[in-house]
Coordinates of C-alpha atoms and ligand atoms in Angstrom, one line a residue:
X1 CA -16.2 -23.8 13.5
X2 CA -15.3 -24.5 17.5
X3 CA -11.7 -23.8 18.2
X4 CA -11.8 -27.3 19.5
X5 CA -12.4 -28.7 16.1
X6 CA -9.5 -27.4 14.5
X7 CA -7.0 -30.6 14.6
X8 CA -5.0 -30.4 11.3
X9 CA -1.3 -31.3 11.9
X10 CA 1.7 -31.0 9.7
X11 CA 1.8 -27.6 8.6
X12 CA -0.8 -25.0 9.3
X13 CA -2.2 -26.6 12.5
X14 CA -4.2 -25.6 15.7
X15 CA -1.3 -24.4 17.6
X16 CA -0.1 -21.8 14.7
X17 CA -3.7 -21.0 14.4
X18 CA -4.2 -19.8 17.9
X19 CA -1.0 -18.1 17.8
X20 CA -1.9 -16.1 15.1
X21 CA -5.2 -15.1 16.6
X22 CA -3.0 -13.2 19.1
X23 CA -2.5 -10.5 16.6
X24 CA -5.9 -10.3 15.8
X25 CA -8.0 -10.8 19.1
X26 CA -8.3 -7.0 19.8
X27 CA -10.0 -7.0 16.1
X28 CA -12.2 -10.0 15.8
X29 CA -14.1 -12.8 18.2
X30 CA -12.1 -16.4 17.8
X31 CA -15.3 -17.5 16.3
X32 CA -14.9 -15.9 13.4
X33 CA -10.9 -16.2 13.4
X34 CA -11.6 -19.8 13.2
X35 CA -13.9 -19.3 10.1
X36 CA -10.6 -18.5 8.4
X37 CA -9.0 -21.8 9.3
X38 CA -9.5 -24.0 6.6
X39 CA -8.5 -21.4 3.9
X40 CA -5.7 -20.0 5.7
X41 CA -4.7 -23.7 6.2
X42 CA -5.2 -24.3 2.6
X43 CA -3.1 -21.3 1.3
X44 CA -0.1 -22.0 3.5
X45 CA -0.1 -25.7 1.8
X46 CA 0.1 -24.0 -1.8
X47 CA 2.9 -21.5 -0.5
X48 CA 5.1 -24.2 0.1
X49 CA 4.0 -26.8 -3.1
X50 CA 4.3 -23.6 -5.1
X51 CA 7.4 -22.3 -3.5
X52 CA 5.3 -18.8 -3.5
X53 CA 5.7 -15.6 -1.4
X54 CA 2.6 -13.7 0.0
X55 CA 3.2 -9.8 0.1
X56 CA 0.7 -8.0 1.9
X57 CA -0.2 -4.2 1.7
X58 CA -1.1 -2.4 5.1
X59 CA -4.6 -2.0 3.6
X60 CA -5.3 -5.6 3.2
X61 CA -8.0 -7.4 5.3
X62 CA -6.9 -8.7 8.5
X63 CA -7.3 -12.3 7.6
X64 CA -4.9 -11.7 4.9
X65 CA -2.4 -9.4 6.7
X66 CA -2.2 -11.4 9.8
X67 CA -3.0 -15.0 8.6
X68 CA -1.3 -15.6 5.1
X69 CA 1.2 -12.5 4.2
X70 CA 4.7 -13.4 4.5
X71 CA 5.7 -9.7 4.5
X72 CA 3.5 -6.6 5.0
X73 CA 4.4 -3.1 4.4
X74 CA 3.7 -0.2 2.4
X75 CA 4.4 0.0 -1.4
X76 CA 8.3 0.9 -1.2
X77 CA 8.6 -2.0 1.3
X78 CA 6.6 -4.4 -0.9
X79 CA 8.5 -3.4 -3.9
X80 CA 11.8 -4.2 -2.1
X81 CA 10.6 -7.3 -1.0
X82 CA 9.8 -8.3 -4.6
X83 CA 13.3 -7.4 -6.0
X84 CA 14.5 -9.6 -3.0
X85 CA 12.5 -12.6 -3.4
X86 CA 14.0 -16.0 -4.2
X87 CA 10.7 -17.8 -4.7
X88 CA 9.0 -18.9 -7.9
X89 CA 5.6 -17.2 -7.5
X90 CA 4.7 -13.9 -5.7
X91 CA 1.5 -13.4 -4.8
X92 CA 0.2 -9.5 -4.5
X93 CA -2.5 -9.0 -2.1
X94 CA -2.8 -5.5 -2.8
X95 CA -3.8 -3.7 -6.0
X96 CA -2.5 -3.7 -9.8
X97 CA -0.1 -1.4 -10.0
X98 CA 1.9 -3.4 -6.8
X99 CA 1.6 -6.4 -8.8
X100 CA 2.9 -4.8 -12.1
X101 CA 5.8 -3.1 -10.0
X102 CA 6.6 -6.8 -8.3
X103 CA 6.6 -8.1 -12.3
X104 CA 8.9 -5.6 -13.2
X105 CA 11.4 -6.3 -10.5
X106 CA 10.9 -10.2 -11.0
X107 CA 10.4 -10.4 -14.4
X108 CA 11.2 -14.6 -14.5
X109 CA 8.7 -15.0 -11.5
X110 CA 4.8 -15.7 -11.7
X111 CA 3.5 -12.8 -10.3
X112 CA -0.1 -13.4 -9.1
X113 CA -2.5 -11.1 -8.8
X114 CA -5.9 -12.3 -7.3
X115 CA -8.0 -9.8 -8.7
X116 CA -7.0 -7.9 -11.7
X117 CA -10.0 -5.8 -11.3
X118 CA -8.0 -4.5 -8.3
X119 CA -7.3 -1.0 -9.6
X120 CA -6.2 2.2 -8.5
X121 CA -8.2 6.0 -8.9
X122 CA -4.9 7.5 -9.2
X123 CA -3.2 5.1 -11.3
X124 CA -6.9 5.8 -13.9
X125 CA -6.3 9.3 -13.7
X126 CA -3.4 9.7 -16.4
X127 CA -2.6 8.2 -19.7
X128 CA 0.8 8.0 -21.4
X129 CA -0.5 10.5 -23.7
X130 CA -1.0 13.1 -20.8
X131 CA 2.7 11.9 -20.1
X132 CA 3.6 12.7 -23.4
X133 CA 1.7 16.0 -23.8
X134 CA 3.3 17.2 -20.1
X135 CA 6.7 17.0 -21.7
X136 CA 5.8 18.7 -24.9
X137 CA 4.7 21.6 -22.7
X138 CA 7.7 21.5 -20.5
X139 CA 10.3 20.4 -22.8
X140 CA 13.6 18.8 -20.7
X141 CA 11.6 18.8 -17.6
X142 CA 12.1 15.5 -15.6
X143 CA 9.0 13.5 -14.9
X144 CA 8.5 11.5 -11.7
X145 CA 5.2 9.5 -11.3
X146 CA 3.9 8.2 -8.3
X147 CA 4.5 4.3 -8.0
X148 CA 0.5 4.6 -8.2
X149 CA 0.7 4.4 -12.2
X150 CA 0.4 1.7 -14.5
X151 CA 3.5 0.4 -16.3
X152 CA 2.6 1.9 -19.4
X153 CA 2.5 5.3 -17.5
X154 CA 5.9 4.9 -15.8
X155 CA 7.6 3.8 -19.2
X156 CA 7.1 7.3 -20.0
X157 CA 8.6 8.7 -16.9
X158 CA 12.3 9.6 -16.1
X159 CA 11.7 7.7 -12.0
X160 CA 9.1 6.7 -10.3
X161 CA 8.5 7.4 -6.4
X162 CA 6.3 6.3 -3.5
X163 CA 5.0 8.2 -0.7
X164 CA 8.0 7.3 1.2
X165 CA 10.6 8.7 -1.2
X166 CA 9.0 11.1 -3.0
X167 CA 11.2 14.2 -2.6
X168 CA 14.4 12.3 -2.4
X169 CA 13.7 11.1 -5.7
X170 CA 12.3 14.6 -7.2
X171 CA 15.7 15.8 -5.5
X172 CA 17.9 13.4 -7.1
X173 CA 17.4 15.1 -10.5
X174 CA 19.2 18.5 -9.1
X175 CA 17.0 20.0 -11.4
X176 CA 14.9 23.5 -10.6
X177 CA 11.6 22.4 -11.5
X178 CA 9.9 19.0 -12.1
X179 CA 6.9 17.6 -13.4
X180 CA 4.9 15.3 -10.8
X181 CA 2.2 12.8 -11.6
X182 CA -0.4 11.9 -11.0
X183 CA -1.2 12.8 -7.2
X184 CA -2.1 16.8 -6.7
X185 CA -2.2 16.4 -3.0
X186 CA 1.2 14.7 -2.8
X187 CA 2.7 16.7 -5.2
X188 CA 1.7 19.7 -2.9
X189 CA 3.3 18.1 0.0
X190 CA 6.6 17.4 -1.9
X191 CA 6.3 21.0 -3.0
X192 CA 5.6 22.2 0.5
X193 CA 8.9 20.5 1.6
X194 CA 11.5 21.2 -1.2
X195 CA 13.0 23.9 -3.5
X196 CA 12.3 22.3 -6.4
X197 CA 9.4 23.8 -8.5
X198 CA 6.8 21.1 -8.8
X199 CA 4.4 20.7 -11.8
X200 CA 1.5 19.1 -10.5
X201 CA -1.1 16.5 -12.1
X202 CA -4.7 16.7 -10.8
X203 CA -5.4 12.8 -10.0
X204 CA -6.4 11.8 -6.5
X205 CA -7.3 9.2 -4.4
X206 CA -11.1 8.2 -4.1
X207 CA -10.1 7.3 -0.8
X208 CA -8.4 9.9 0.9
X209 CA -10.4 12.7 -0.8
X210 CA -13.3 12.3 0.8
X211 CA -11.2 13.6 4.3
X212 CA -11.9 17.2 5.5
X213 CA -9.5 19.3 7.5
X214 CA -12.8 20.0 9.4
X215 CA -13.1 16.4 10.6
X216 CA -9.6 16.2 11.7
X217 CA -10.0 19.4 13.5
X218 CA -12.9 17.9 15.4
X219 CA -11.0 14.6 16.4
X220 CA -8.4 16.9 17.8
X221 CA -11.0 18.8 19.5
X222 CA -13.4 16.6 20.8
X223 CA -10.8 13.2 21.5
X224 CA -7.8 14.9 21.8
X225 CA -6.7 12.3 19.4
X226 CA -3.1 12.1 17.6
X227 CA -3.7 12.8 14.1
X228 CA -1.6 10.5 11.2
X229 CA -2.6 11.3 7.6
X230 CA -1.6 10.0 4.1
X231 CA -0.2 12.5 1.5
X232 CA -2.8 11.8 -0.2
X233 CA -5.2 13.5 1.7
X234 CA -6.1 17.1 0.7
X235 CA -3.9 20.1 1.8
X236 CA -6.1 20.7 4.6
X237 CA -6.2 17.4 6.2
X238 CA -2.5 17.4 6.1
X239 CA -2.4 20.9 7.5
X240 CA -4.6 19.6 10.5
X241 CA -2.5 16.6 10.9
X242 CA 0.5 16.0 13.3
X243 CA 1.9 13.7 11.3
X244 CA 1.8 13.3 7.3
X245 CA 3.7 10.5 5.8
X246 CA 3.2 6.9 4.0
X247 CA 1.2 3.8 5.6
X248 CA 4.7 2.7 7.0
X249 CA 5.8 6.1 8.3
X250 CA 2.7 5.9 10.2
X251 CA 3.3 2.7 12.4
X252 CA 6.7 4.3 12.7
X253 CA 5.4 7.6 14.1
X254 CA 2.8 5.8 16.3
X255 CA 5.8 3.6 17.7
X256 CA 7.9 7.0 18.4
X257 CA 4.7 8.6 19.9
X258 CA 2.8 5.8 21.8
X259 CA -0.4 8.2 21.8
X260 CA -3.2 7.3 24.3
X261 CA -5.5 7.6 21.3
X262 CA -4.9 8.1 17.5
X263 CA -6.7 8.3 14.3
X264 CA -5.5 6.9 11.3
X265 CA -6.6 9.4 8.4
X266 CA -6.4 6.7 5.4
X267 CA -8.0 3.4 4.4
X268 CA -9.7 2.3 7.4
X269 CA -8.5 -1.7 7.1
X270 CA -4.7 0.0 8.4
X271 CA -5.9 0.7 11.6
X272 CA -7.2 -2.5 12.4
X273 CA -4.1 -4.1 11.3
X274 CA -1.6 -2.0 13.4
X275 CA -3.9 -2.1 16.5
X276 CA -2.6 -5.3 18.3
X277 CA 0.8 -3.8 18.0
X278 CA -0.3 -1.0 20.1
X279 CA -2.4 -2.2 23.1
X280 CA -1.9 1.3 24.6
X281 CA -3.6 2.9 22.1
X282 CA -7.1 3.9 21.4
X283 CA -7.9 3.8 18.1
X284 CA -10.6 6.0 16.6
X285 CA -11.7 4.4 13.4
X286 CA -13.2 6.6 10.9
X287 CA -13.9 3.9 7.9
X288 CA -12.8 4.8 4.2
X289 CA -12.4 1.6 2.5
X290 CA -10.9 1.0 -0.7
X291 CA -12.9 -1.3 -3.0
X292 CA -9.9 -1.9 -4.6
X293 CA -7.9 -3.7 -1.8
X294 CA -11.1 -5.3 -0.7
X295 CA -11.2 -7.5 -3.8
X296 CA -8.7 -8.9 -2.5
X297 CA -9.7 -12.3 -0.2
X298 CA -8.6 -15.3 1.1
X299 CA -10.3 -17.5 -1.3
X300 CA -9.0 -15.3 -4.4
X301 CA -5.6 -16.0 -2.9
X302 CA -6.4 -19.8 -2.5
X303 CA -7.8 -19.9 -6.1
X304 CA -5.2 -18.2 -7.5
X305 CA -2.2 -20.4 -6.0
X306 CA -4.2 -23.4 -7.4
X307 CA -4.2 -22.0 -10.7
X308 CA -1.3 -20.1 -11.2
X309 CA -3.5 -17.2 -12.6
X310 CA -4.4 -14.4 -13.0
X311 CA -0.7 -13.9 -13.9
X312 CA 0.8 -10.3 -14.6
X313 CA 2.1 -9.5 -17.9
X314 CA 3.9 -6.3 -19.1
X315 CA 4.4 -6.1 -22.9
X316 CA 8.4 -5.9 -23.8
X317 CA 8.6 -2.5 -25.1
X318 CA 6.8 -1.1 -21.9
X319 CA 8.6 -3.1 -19.2
X320 CA 11.9 -1.8 -20.4
X321 CA 11.2 1.7 -19.7
X322 CA 9.0 1.1 -16.5
X323 CA 11.9 -0.9 -15.3
X324 CA 14.7 1.6 -15.7
X325 CA 12.0 4.4 -13.7
X326 CA 11.4 1.8 -10.9
X327 CA 14.9 0.9 -10.6
X328 CA 16.1 4.5 -10.5
X329 CA 13.8 5.2 -7.4
X330 CA 15.5 2.1 -5.8
X331 CA 18.7 3.2 -6.3
X332 CA 18.1 6.7 -4.9
X333 CA 18.0 5.0 -1.5
X334 CA 16.0 5.1 1.7
X335 CA 14.3 8.0 2.9
X336 CA 16.0 9.0 6.1
X337 CA 14.6 8.1 9.3
X338 CA 13.0 5.0 7.7
Ligands
13P1 P1 1.7 3.4 0.7 O1 3.0 3.6 -0.3 O2 1.9 4.6 1.7 O3 1.3 2.6 1.4 O4 0.5 3.9 -0.2 C1 -0.2 3.2 -1.1 C2 -1.6 3.5 -1.2 O5 -1.9 3.4 -2.2 C3 -2.1 4.6 -0.4 O6 -3.4 5.0 -0.9
SF4_2 FE1 -5.9 3.7 -4.9 FE2 -6.7 5.3 -3.4 FE3 -7.2 2.4 -3.3 FE4 -4.5 3.3 -2.6 S1 -6.4 3.6 -1.3 S2 -4.5 1.7 -3.7 S3 -4.8 5.4 -3.9 S4 -7.8 4.1 -4.5

């Protein structure tokens, strides 16, 4: 479709389409952006009709992140947005644990996840029975779970956390030791920054565990790139990086450092999404895509808003415990510097 063919008025129109193109101009040719016009316009119309808000994780496809998301961010920011939302419908453009967290915080709203198969290898790495077994092995020790867990696992834990606030949540118990599940590398990242003894689990993210320290050292050696890594990466990757933090922490670090050349050691849609905000930075792009995040498409968002399905439901007994764990995280407060 040519840009000149776009004439829709009243709602999402050609002028707005052109305005949003500025956010993605470094990523895709105008002709590719124009292909998304009809779907973006349909989603915008459905959002008004349904009084819906679209939350988009930093790993979403650019046409979702820049095209239809009302709010974007890391897991913690999306959880906060879900808690504050006054919309009737929340569409989670992210993965299942994020949609479940939104539902826990907005039980009276319809929470849509356009593809229920959008899971997470970390969430799949631990069951509620695993948590009960850990409690039997370590009686009286508080259990903190990463937000990348099912609602059923959260309901067995004392608090949940994200990569933005993991240390704060762990230290909030004032306990000498804490069980931290399921991400082994995030657990080690927390352990390196706190006096609390951390008892980890051996879950890994299938995207981040593929990076190696050697790869990171090579980016620094050959390209003199500023390296930002997610704490779901293995320890040698974290050690070799200039900055380690959540997806939004990385954006804040880029804004502070304004490097000439940078590499984000994380899911690769992220560099696409943030490149527009840092025109002076040249992003090197190793590409490890999260297959679960990729399941969310513009067409899927439109269909879910049309049908108001698939909607997230959490059984009442699980919801009570899981909500307590998520609420405790939100009550602990924002991380310093975020
Ligand atoms: P953030 O909370 O840093 O956005 O991370 C979520 C995630 O799933 C990273 O793989
Ligand atoms: Fe889960 Fe890893 Fe995908 Fe994040 S990137 S949603 S941790 S599988």
